[in-house]
mmCIF file of C-alpha atoms and ligand atoms in Angstrom:
data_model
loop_
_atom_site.group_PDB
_atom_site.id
_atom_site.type_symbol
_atom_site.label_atom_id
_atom_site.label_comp_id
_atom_site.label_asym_id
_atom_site.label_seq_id
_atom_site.Cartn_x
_atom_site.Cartn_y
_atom_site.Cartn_z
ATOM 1 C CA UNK M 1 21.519 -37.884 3.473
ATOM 2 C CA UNK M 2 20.434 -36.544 6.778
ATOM 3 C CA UNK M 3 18.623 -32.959 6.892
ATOM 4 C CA UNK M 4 19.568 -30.914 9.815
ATOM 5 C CA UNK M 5 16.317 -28.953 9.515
ATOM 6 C CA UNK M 6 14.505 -28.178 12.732
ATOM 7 C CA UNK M 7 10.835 -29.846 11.761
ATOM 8 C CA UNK M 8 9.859 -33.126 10.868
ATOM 9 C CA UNK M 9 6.966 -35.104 9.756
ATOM 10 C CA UNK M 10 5.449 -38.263 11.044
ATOM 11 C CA UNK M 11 3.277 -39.915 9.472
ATOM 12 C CA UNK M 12 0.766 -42.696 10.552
ATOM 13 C CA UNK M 13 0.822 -45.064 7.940
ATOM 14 C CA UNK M 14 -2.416 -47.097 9.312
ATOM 15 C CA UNK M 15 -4.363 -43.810 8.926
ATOM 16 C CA UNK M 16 -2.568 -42.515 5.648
ATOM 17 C CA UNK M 17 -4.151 -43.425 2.267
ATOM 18 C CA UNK M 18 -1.929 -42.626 -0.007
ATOM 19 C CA UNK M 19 -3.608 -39.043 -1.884
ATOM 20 C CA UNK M 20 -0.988 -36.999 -2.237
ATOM 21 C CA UNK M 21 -2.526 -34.133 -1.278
ATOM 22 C CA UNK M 22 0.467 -33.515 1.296
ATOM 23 C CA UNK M 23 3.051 -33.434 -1.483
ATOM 24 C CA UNK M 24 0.977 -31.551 -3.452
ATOM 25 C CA UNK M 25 0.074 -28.455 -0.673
ATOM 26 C CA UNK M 26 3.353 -28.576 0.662
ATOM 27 C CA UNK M 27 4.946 -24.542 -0.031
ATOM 28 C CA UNK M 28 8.582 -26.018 0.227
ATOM 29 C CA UNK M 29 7.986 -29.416 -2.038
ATOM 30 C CA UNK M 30 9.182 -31.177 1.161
ATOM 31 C CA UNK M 31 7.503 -34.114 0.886
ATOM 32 C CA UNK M 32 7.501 -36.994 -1.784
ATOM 33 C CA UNK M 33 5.491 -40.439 -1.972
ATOM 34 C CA UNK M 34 7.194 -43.390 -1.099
ATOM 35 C CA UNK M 35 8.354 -45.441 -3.773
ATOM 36 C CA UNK M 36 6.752 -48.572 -2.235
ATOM 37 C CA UNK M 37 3.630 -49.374 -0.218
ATOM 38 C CA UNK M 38 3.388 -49.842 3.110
ATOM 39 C CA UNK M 39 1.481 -53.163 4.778
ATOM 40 C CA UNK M 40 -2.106 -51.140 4.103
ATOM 41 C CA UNK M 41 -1.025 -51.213 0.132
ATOM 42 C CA UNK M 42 -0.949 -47.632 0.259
ATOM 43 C CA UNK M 43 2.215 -45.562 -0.784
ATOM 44 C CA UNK M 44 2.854 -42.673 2.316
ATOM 45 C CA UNK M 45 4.598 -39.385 2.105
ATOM 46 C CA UNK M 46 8.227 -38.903 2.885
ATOM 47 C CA UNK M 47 10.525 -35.742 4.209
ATOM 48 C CA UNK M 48 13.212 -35.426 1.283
ATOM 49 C CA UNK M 49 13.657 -31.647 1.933
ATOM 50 C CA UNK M 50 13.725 -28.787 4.119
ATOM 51 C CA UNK M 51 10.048 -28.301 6.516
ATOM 52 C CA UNK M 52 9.451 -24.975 8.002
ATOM 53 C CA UNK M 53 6.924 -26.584 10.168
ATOM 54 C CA UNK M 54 4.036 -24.144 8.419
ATOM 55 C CA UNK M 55 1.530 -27.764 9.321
ATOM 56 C CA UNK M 56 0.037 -26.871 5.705
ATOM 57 C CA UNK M 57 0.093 -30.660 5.274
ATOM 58 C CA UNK M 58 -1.250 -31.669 9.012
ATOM 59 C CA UNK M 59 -4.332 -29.300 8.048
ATOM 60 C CA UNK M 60 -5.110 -30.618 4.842
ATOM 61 C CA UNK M 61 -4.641 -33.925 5.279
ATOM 62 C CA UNK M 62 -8.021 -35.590 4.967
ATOM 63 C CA UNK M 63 -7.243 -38.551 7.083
ATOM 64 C CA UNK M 64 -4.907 -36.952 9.896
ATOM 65 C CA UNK M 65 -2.648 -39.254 9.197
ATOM 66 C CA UNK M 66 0.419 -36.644 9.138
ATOM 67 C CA UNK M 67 1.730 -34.769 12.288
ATOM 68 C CA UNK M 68 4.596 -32.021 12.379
ATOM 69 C CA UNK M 69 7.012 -32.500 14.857
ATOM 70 C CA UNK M 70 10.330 -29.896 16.386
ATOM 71 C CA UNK M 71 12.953 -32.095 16.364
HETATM 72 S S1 SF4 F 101 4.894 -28.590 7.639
HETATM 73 FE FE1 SF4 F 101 4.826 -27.299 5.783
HETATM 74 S S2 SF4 F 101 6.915 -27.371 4.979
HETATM 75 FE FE2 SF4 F 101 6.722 -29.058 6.415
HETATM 76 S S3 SF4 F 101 6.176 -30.832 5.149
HETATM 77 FE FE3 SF4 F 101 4.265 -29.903 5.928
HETATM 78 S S4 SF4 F 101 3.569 -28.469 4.338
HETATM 79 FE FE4 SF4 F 101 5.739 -28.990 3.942
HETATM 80 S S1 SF4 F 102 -2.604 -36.085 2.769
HETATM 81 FE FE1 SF4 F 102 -2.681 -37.562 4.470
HETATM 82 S S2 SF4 F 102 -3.646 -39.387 3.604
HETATM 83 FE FE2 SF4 F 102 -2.967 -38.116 1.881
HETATM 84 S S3 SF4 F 102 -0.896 -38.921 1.379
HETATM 85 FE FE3 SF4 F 102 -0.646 -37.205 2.811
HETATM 86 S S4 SF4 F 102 -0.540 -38.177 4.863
HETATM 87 FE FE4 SF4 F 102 -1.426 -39.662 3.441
#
């Protein structure tokens, strides 16, 4: 399903490691990790629901790994 929302995330999965702390923080439980890992062995967040762009997640991440984007 795509979601017609007007924010996205993108995250960088060399840079990402995987916390959670993204899914955690995020106000709208947007986000969800990935069921697999990526080529660094880490699992990375995904978009599954609607982003209001608030860049909660961008802030805290501690590895910067996760930018907010206006689609
Ligand atoms: S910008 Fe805000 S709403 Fe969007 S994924 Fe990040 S924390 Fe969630
Ligand atoms: S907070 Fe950053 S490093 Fe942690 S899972 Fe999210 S994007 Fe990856």
């Amino acid at each position: 399903m795509i979601l017609l929302t007007k924010y996205s995330v993108v995250v960088n999965k060399r840079l990402c490691k995987g916390c959670g702390i993204c899914v955690d923080i995020c106000p709208r439980r947007a986000l969800v990790m990935d069921g697999v890992c990526s080529e660094t062995g880490y699992r990375n967040p995904v978009l599954t629901g609607e982003c209001i762009g608030c860049k909660i997640c961008m802030w805290y991440c501690p590895d910067q790994a996760i930018v907010v984007v206006e689609r």
